[in-house]
Coordinates of C-alpha atoms and ligand atoms in Angstrom, one line a residue:
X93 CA 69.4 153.6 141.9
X94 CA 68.5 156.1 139.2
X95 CA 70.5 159.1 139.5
X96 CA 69.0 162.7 140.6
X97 CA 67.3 164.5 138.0
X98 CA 69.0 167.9 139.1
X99 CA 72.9 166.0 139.1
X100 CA 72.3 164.6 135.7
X101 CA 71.3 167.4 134.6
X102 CA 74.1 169.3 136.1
X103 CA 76.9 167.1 134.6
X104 CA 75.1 167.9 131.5
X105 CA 75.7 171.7 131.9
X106 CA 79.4 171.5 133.2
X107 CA 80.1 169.4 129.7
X108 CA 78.8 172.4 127.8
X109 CA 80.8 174.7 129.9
X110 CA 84.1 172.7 129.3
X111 CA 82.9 172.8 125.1
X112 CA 82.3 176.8 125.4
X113 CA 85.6 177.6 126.9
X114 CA 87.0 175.8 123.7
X115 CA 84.5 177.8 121.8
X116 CA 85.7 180.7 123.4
X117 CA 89.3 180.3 123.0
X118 CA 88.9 179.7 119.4
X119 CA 86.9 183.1 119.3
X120 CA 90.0 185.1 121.3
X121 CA 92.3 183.3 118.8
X122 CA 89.8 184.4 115.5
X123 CA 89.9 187.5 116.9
X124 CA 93.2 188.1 117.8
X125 CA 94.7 187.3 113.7
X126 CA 92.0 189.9 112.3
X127 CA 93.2 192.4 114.7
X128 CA 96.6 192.2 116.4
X129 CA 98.5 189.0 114.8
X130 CA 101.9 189.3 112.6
X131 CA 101.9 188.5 109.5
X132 CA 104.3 185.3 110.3
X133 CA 102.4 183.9 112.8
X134 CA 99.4 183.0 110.0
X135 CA 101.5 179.2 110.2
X136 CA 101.1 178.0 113.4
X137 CA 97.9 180.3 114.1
X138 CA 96.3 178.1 111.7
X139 CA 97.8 174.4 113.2
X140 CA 96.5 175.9 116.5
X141 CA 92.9 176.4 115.8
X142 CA 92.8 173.8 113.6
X143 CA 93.8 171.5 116.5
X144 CA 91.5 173.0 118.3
X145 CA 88.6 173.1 116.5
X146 CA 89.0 168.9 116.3
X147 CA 89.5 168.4 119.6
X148 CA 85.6 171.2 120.1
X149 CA 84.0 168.3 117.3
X150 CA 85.9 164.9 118.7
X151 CA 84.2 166.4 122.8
X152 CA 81.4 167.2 120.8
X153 CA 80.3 163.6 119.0
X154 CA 82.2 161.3 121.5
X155 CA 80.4 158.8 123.0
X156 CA 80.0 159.9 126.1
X157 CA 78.7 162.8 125.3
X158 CA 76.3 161.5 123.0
X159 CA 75.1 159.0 125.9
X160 CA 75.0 162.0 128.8
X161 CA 72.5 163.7 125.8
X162 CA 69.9 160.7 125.0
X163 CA 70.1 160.7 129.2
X164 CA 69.3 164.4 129.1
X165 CA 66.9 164.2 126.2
X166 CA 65.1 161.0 127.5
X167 CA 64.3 163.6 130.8
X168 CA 63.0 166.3 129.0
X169 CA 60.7 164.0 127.1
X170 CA 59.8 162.1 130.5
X171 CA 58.7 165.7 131.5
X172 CA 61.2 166.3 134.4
X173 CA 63.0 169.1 132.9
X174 CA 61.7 172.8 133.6
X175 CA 61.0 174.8 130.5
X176 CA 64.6 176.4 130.4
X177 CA 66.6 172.7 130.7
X178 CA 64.1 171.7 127.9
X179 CA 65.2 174.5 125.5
X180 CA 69.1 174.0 126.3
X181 CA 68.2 170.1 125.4
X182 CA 66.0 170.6 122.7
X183 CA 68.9 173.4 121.1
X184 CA 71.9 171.1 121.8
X185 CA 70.0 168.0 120.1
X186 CA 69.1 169.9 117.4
X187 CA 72.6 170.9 116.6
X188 CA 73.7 167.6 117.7
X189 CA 71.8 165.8 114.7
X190 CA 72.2 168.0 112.3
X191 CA 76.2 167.7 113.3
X192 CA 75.6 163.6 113.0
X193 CA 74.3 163.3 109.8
X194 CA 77.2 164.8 108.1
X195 CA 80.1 162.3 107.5
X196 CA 83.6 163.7 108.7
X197 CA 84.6 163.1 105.1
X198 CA 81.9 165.7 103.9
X199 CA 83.0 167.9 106.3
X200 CA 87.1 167.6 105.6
X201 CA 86.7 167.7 101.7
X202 CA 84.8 170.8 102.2
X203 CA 87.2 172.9 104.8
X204 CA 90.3 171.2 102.0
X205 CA 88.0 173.2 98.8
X206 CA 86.8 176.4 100.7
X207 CA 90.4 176.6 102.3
X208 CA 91.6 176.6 98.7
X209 CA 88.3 178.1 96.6
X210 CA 89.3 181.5 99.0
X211 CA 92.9 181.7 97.7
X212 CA 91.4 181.3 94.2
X213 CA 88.8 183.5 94.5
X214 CA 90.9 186.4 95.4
X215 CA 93.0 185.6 92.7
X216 CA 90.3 185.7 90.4
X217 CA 88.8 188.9 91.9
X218 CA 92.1 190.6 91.2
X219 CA 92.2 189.8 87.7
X220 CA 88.4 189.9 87.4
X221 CA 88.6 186.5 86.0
X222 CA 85.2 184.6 86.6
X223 CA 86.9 181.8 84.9
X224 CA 89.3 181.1 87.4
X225 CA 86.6 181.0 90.0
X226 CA 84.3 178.6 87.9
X227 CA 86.0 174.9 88.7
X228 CA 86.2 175.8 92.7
X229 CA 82.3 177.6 92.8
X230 CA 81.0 174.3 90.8
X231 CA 82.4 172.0 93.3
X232 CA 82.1 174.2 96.2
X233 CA 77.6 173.9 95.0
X234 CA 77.9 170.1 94.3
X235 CA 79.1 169.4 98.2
X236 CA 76.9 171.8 99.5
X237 CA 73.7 169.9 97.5
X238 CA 75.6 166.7 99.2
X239 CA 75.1 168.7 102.0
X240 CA 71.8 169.6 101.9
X241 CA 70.6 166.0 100.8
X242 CA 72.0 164.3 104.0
X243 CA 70.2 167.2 106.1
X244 CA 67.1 166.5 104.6
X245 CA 64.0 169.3 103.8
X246 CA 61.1 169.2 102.5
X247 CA 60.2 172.4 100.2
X248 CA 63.8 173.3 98.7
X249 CA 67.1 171.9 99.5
X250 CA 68.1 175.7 100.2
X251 CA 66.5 175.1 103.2
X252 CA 69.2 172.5 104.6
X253 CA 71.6 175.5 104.4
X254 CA 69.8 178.3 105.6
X255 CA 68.5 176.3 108.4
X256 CA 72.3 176.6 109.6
X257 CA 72.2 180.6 109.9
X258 CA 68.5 180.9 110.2
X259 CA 67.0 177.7 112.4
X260 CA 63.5 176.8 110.8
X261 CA 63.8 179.6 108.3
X262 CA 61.7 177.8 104.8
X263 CA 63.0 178.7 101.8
X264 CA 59.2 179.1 100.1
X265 CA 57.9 182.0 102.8
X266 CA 61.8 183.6 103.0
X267 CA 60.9 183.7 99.0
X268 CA 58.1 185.3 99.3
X269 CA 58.8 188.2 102.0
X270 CA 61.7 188.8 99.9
X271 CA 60.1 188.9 96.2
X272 CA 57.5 191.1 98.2
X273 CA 60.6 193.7 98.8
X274 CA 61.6 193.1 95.2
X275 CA 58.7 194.2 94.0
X276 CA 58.4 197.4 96.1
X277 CA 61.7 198.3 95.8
X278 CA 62.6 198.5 92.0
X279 CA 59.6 201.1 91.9
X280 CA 59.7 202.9 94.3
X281 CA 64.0 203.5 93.1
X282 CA 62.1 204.7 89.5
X283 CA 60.5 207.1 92.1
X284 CA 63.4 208.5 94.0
X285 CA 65.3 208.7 91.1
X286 CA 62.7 211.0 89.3
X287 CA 62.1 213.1 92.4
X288 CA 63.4 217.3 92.0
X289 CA 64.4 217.2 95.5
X290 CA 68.3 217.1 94.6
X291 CA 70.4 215.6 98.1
X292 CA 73.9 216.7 97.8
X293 CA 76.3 213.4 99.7
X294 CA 79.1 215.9 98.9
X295 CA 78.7 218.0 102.0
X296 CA 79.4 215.2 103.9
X297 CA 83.2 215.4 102.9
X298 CA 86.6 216.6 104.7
X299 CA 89.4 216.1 106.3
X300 CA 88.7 213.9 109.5
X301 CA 92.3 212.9 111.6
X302 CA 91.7 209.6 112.6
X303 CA 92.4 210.3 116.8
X304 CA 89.2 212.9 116.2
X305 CA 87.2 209.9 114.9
X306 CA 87.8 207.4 117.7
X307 CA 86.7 209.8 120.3
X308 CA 83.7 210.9 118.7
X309 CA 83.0 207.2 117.6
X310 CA 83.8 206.0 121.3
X311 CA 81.4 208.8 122.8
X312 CA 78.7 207.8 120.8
X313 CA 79.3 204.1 121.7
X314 CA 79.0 204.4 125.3
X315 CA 76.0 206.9 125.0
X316 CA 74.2 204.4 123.4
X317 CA 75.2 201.5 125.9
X318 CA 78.4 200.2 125.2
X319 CA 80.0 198.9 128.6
X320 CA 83.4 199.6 127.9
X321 CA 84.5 197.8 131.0
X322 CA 82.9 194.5 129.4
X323 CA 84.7 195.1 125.8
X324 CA 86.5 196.8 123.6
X325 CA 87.1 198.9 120.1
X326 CA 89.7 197.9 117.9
X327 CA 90.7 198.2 114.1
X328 CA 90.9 195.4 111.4
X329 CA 89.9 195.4 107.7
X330 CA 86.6 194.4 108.1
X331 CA 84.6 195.6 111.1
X332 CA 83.2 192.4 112.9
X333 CA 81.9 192.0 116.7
X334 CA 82.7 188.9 118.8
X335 CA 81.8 187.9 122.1
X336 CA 83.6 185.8 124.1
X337 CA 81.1 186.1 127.2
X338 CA 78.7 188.4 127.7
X339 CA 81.3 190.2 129.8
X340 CA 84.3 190.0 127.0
X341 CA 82.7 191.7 123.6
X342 CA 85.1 193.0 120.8
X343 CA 84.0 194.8 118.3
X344 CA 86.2 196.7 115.2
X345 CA 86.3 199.3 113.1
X346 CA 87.9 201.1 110.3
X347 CA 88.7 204.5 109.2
X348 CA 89.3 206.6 106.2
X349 CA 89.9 210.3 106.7
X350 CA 87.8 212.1 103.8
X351 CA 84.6 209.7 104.8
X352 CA 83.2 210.0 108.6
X353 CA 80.9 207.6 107.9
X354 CA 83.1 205.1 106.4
X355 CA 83.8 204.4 110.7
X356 CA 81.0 206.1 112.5
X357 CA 77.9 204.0 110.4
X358 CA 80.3 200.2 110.8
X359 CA 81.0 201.3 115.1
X360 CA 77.2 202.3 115.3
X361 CA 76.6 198.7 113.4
X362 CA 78.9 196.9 115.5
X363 CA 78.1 198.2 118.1
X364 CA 74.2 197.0 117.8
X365 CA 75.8 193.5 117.8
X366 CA 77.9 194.0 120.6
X367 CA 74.5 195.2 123.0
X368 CA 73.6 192.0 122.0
X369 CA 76.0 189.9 123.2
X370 CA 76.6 191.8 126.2
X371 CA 72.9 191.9 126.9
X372 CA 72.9 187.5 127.2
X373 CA 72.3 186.4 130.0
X374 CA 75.9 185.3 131.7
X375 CA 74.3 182.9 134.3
X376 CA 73.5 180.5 131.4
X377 CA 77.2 181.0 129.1
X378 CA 77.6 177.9 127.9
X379 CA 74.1 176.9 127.2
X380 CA 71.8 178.1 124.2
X381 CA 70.1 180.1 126.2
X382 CA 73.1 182.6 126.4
X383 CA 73.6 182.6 122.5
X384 CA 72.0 184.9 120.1
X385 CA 68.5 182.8 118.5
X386 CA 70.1 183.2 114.6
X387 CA 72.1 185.7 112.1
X388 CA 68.7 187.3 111.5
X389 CA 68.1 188.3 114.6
X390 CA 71.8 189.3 115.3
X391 CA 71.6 191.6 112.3
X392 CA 68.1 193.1 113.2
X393 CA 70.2 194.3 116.7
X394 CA 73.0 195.9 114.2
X395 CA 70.8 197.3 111.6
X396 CA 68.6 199.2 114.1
X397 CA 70.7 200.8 115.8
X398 CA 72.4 201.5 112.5
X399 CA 69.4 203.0 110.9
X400 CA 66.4 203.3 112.4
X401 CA 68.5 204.7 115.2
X402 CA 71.4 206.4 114.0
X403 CA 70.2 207.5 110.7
X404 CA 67.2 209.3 112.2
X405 CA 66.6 212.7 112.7
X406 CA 65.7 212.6 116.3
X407 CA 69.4 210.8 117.2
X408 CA 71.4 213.4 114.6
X409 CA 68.8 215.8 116.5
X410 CA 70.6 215.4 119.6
X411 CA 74.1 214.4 118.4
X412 CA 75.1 216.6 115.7
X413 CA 75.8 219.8 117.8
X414 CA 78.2 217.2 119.5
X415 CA 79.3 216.9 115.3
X416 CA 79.8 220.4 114.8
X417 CA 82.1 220.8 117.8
X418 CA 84.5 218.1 116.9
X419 CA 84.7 218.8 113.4
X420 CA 83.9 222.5 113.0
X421 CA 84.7 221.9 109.4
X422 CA 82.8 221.0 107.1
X423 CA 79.5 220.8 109.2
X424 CA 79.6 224.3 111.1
X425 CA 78.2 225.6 108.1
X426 CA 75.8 222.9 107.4
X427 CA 72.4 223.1 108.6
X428 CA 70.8 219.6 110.4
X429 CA 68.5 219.5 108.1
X430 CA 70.7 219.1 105.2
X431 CA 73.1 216.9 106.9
X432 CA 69.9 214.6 107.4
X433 CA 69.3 214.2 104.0
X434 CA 73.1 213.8 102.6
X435 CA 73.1 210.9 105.6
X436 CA 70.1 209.5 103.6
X437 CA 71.2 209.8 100.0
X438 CA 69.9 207.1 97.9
X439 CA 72.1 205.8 94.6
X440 CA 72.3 202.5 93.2
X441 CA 75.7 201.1 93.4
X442 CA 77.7 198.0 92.4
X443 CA 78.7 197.6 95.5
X444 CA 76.7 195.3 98.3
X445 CA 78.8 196.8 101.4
X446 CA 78.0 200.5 100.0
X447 CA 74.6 200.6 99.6
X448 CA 72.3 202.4 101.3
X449 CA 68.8 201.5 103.2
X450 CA 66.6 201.7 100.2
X451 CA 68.9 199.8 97.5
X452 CA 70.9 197.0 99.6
X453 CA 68.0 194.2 99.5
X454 CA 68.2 194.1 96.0
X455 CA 71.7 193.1 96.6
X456 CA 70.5 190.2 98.7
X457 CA 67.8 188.8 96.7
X458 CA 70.0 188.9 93.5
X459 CA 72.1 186.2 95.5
X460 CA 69.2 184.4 96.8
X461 CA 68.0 183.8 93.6
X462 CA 71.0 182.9 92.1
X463 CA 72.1 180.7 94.9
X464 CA 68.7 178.5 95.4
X465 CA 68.7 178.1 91.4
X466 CA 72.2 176.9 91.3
X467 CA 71.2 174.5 94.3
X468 CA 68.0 173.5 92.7
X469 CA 69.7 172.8 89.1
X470 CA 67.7 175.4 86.9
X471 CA 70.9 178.0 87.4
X472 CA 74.6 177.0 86.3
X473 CA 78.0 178.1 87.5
X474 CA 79.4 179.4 84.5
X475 CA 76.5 181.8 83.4
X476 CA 76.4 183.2 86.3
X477 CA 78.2 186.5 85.2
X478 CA 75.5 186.6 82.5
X479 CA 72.8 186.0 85.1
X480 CA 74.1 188.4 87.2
X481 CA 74.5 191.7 84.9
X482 CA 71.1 191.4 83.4
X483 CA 69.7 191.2 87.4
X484 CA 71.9 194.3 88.1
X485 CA 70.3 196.2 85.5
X486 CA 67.1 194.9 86.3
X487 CA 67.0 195.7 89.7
X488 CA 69.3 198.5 90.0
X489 CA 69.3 199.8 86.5
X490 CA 73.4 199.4 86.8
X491 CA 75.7 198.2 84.2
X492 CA 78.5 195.5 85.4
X493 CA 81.7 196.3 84.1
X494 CA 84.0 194.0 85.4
X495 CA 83.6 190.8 87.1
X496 CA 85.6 192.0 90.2
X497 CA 82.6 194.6 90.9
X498 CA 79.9 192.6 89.8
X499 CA 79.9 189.0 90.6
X500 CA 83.3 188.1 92.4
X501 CA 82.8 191.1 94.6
X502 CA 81.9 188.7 97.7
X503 CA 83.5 186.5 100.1
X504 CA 81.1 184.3 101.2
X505 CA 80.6 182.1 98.2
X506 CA 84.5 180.9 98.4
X507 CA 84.5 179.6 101.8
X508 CA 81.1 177.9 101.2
X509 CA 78.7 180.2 103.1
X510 CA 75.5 179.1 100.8
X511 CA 72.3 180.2 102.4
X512 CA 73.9 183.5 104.5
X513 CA 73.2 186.1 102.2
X514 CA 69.2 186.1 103.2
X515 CA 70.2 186.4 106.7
X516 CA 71.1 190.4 105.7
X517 CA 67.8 190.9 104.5
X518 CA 66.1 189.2 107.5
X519 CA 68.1 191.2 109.4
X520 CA 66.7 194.4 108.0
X521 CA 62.9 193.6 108.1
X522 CA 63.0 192.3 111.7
X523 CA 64.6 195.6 112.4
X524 CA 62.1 197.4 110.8
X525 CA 59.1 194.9 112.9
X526 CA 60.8 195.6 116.0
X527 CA 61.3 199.2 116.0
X528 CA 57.5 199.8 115.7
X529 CA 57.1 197.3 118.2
X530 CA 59.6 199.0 120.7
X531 CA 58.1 202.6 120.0
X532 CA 54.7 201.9 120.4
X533 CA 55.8 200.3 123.6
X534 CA 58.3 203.2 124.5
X535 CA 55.8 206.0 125.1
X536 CA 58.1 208.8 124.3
X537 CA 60.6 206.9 121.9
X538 CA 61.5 209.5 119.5
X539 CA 61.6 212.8 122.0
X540 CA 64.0 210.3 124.5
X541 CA 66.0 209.6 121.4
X542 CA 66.4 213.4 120.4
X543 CA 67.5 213.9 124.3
X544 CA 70.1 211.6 124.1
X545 CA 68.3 208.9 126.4
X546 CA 68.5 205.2 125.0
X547 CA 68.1 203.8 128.3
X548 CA 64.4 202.9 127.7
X549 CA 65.4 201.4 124.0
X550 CA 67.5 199.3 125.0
X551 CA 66.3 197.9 128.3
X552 CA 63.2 197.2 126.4
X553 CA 65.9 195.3 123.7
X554 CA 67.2 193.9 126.4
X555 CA 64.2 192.5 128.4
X556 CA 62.3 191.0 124.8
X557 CA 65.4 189.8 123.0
X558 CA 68.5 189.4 124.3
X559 CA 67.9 188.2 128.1
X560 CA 66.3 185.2 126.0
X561 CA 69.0 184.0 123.9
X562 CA 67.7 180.8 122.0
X563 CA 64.9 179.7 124.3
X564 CA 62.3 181.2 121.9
X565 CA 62.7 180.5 118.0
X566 CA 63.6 183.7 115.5
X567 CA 59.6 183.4 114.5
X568 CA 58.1 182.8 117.7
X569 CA 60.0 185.9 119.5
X570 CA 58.8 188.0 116.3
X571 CA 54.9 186.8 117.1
X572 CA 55.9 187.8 121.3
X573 CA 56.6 191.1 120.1
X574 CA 54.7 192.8 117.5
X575 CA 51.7 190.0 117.5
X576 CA 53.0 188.7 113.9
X577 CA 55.4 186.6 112.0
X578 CA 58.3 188.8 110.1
X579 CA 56.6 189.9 107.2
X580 CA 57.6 192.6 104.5
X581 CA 55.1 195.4 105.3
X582 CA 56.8 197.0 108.1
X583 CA 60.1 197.1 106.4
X584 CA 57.8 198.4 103.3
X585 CA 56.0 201.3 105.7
X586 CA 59.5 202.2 107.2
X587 CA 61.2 202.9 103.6
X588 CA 57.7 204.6 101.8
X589 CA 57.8 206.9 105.3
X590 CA 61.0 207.6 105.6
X591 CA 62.1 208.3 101.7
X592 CA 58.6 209.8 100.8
X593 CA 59.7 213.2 103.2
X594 CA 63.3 213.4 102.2
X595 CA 62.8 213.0 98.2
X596 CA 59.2 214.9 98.6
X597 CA 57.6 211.6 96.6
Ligands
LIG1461 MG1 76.3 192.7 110.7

């Protein structure tokens, strides 16, 4: 007799379960070495999740997993699944395949190089040495091609790899959108740049004890939504959220004592992540349906709460008196107005994690470029510094000095993240989509915002986005909610609006 529809289907879901509370431990273990873990225990840290993580891929592509998914598959095709088993099929076989078609050889050589290529790469970093770097990067991009052949695409083999941050994302219209921004951008800095409107980021500095910080970081958290009782703040190097459940979210943070921002701008930007993972919907954890739909769309949660939110007027509106209070100096004397502005300050720097709004995509599509030539064969490893500088001044109208500050300033590259960098960008324009979305839907957006009420911001967040997880696709949920695919005019409008009243343009 053929067995139930509903108990196949259910076997299918308490497999998942068993692989996301191996996920999950993996995720408390990640965590806990960036935040909490002594130096010594790096060793067995590492034997641990590494034995892990092989057991997560040997549950993954066994054989009776694969045969429970064909089942499960075979039902969705035969039309008995509803439309949410079909999307937890349909997003399990799609990673499923990709997962197949990479030999486990592939996959060791490249954890042995990027293991290694990171060790280097700080190395090299430290000395500013692009030399160093060279052997590792040009093996690093000729297993990632490998990569990207076995995946298959059809336009660029970039797309292989962003497909793996970005599902579906093409390489030719991410191109375009992002040339689009290129192309406004290095303008419109000319314009800024030439504007008599002088903004002074130096008001912005003191003397900021660390305890004050938290609080004030903290208070602003839970105003905008944090549940503290289903996560929690903590320190590390690099600021980073991760959810273990949508009831378990950690996010960091980190704090220097001359520069408020420095903490308040990453916890506001964490903190946009975190409302996304707590906002999935825990009666599906372990599905796709209770993950986030791709880095894009993660960042977009980050990015506007980070700025459209918290580097507006109406939020600073309502929470700078709060300011003032807890740090009497330097701002008591400041007006809002002024503090607005210096929060807004626009100035090309070297630096990618420094930027500001109006200069930070150039960043990103200086590494697109570079990394789709490379992939592609019309770029190579060893020019790159060469490449890089001329795009610096180019774009930014910067100078490179030193390898360390120009092209080995980044991680990702070393541990083989090809095809993340657009993600950023992505991340930024959907933000920008959204928010007009959200306040023509939110009658009173801006006057709610300058009251200190997020409550209709995020519910409406919550309801289109994140109650979803994956069961729409990144450009399908953009069409749902603004009546479009992501395009660069609203991240365009946004800048133009928002720059053209602070700089007087
Ligand atoms: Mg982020």
């Amino acid at each position: 007799m053929p067995q139930a529809k509903s108990s196949l289907f259910e076997e299918f879901r308490t497999r998942l379960l068993e692989l996301s509370y191996l996920e999950s431990t993996l995720s408390v273990l990640g965590w806990d070495e960036q935040v909490y873990m002594p130096q010594k225990g790096a060793l067995i840290r590492a034997k641990t999740t590494s034995y892990l993580a092989g057991l997560l891929h040997q549950k993954f592509t066994s054989g009776a997993f694969e045969k429970l998914l064909y089942r499960v598959q075979e039902a969705s095709l035969a039309g008995k699944l509803n439309d949410q088993e079909k999307a937890i099929v349909r997003e399990v076989w799609r990673e499923f395949v990709r997962e197949k078609k990479l030999p486990k050889k592939l996959v060791e050589e490249l954890a042995l190089l990027t293991s290694e290529a990171h060790t280097v790469w700080r190395e090299a970093r430290k000395k500013s040495d692009f030399k160093l770097f060279v052997p590792y990067l040009e093996k690093i991009f000729n297993l990632k091609q490998k990569e990207a052949s076995l995946v298959g695409f059809t336009d660029s083999p970039y797309s292989a790899l962003l497909d793996l941050y970005e599902p579906e994302a093409q390489t030719t219209s991410v191109a375009q959108i992002l040339f689009d921004i290129r192309d406004f951008l290095v303008p419109f800095l000319k314009k800024i740049k030439g504007s008599k409107v002088k903004v002074d980021p130096r008001i912005l500095r003191g003397n900021f004890p660390q305890a004050r910080q938290e609080k004030f970081n903290r208070e602003v958290a839970r105003k905008i939504g944090f549940d503290f009782e289903a996560g929690r703040v903590d320190e590390s190097t690099h600021p980073f959220t991760t959810g273990f459940h949508p009831h378990d979210v950690r996010i960091t943070t980190r704090f220097d004592t001359r520069n408020l921002f420095y903490s308040l701008g990453s916890t506001i930007h964490e903190v946009g992540h975190a409302l996304y993972e707590q906002g999935l919907a825990s009666e599906f954890f372990g599905t796709p349906l209770a993950e986030s739909i791709s880095l894009g769309i993660h960042e977009s949660q980050s990015r506007i709460w980070e700025n459209q939110i918290g580097k507006g007027e109406p939020f600073w509106k309502f929470f700078y008196p709060a300011l003032q209070k807890a740090f009497p100096k330097p701002f008591s004397k400041i007006a809002l107005k002024d503090f607005y502005r210096a929060v807004n300050y626009v100035s090309p720097t070297l630096i990618r994690t420094e930027s500001d709004e109006a200069t930070y995509n150039l960043h990103i599509i200086l590494r697109f470029e570079i990394e789709k030539g490379l992939l592609e064969g019309s770029l190579q490893v060893r020019d790159l510094p060469e490449i890089w500088n001329a795009k610096m001044k180019e774009y930014l109208g910067l100078d490179v000095t030193d390898a360390a500050t120009g092209v080995l300033q980044d991680v990702h590259w070393s541990g083989g993240a090809i095809g993340y960098f657009p993600t950023y960008t992505l991340g930024n324009l959907y933000a920008a989509q959204f928010y007009k979305a959200a306040a023509s839907d939110i009658l009173n957006l801006e006057e709610e915002i300058a009251k200190g009420e997020f409550a209709h911001f995020l519910e409406w967040l919550r309801k289109n986005i994140h109650l979803h997880g994956k069961f729409y696709k990144a450009e399908e949920l953009c069409r749902n909610l603004t009546g479009e695919g992501l395009n660069s005019k609203y991240f365009i409008d946004y800048i133009t609006r928002k720059y053209s009243r602070i700089y007087q343009l």
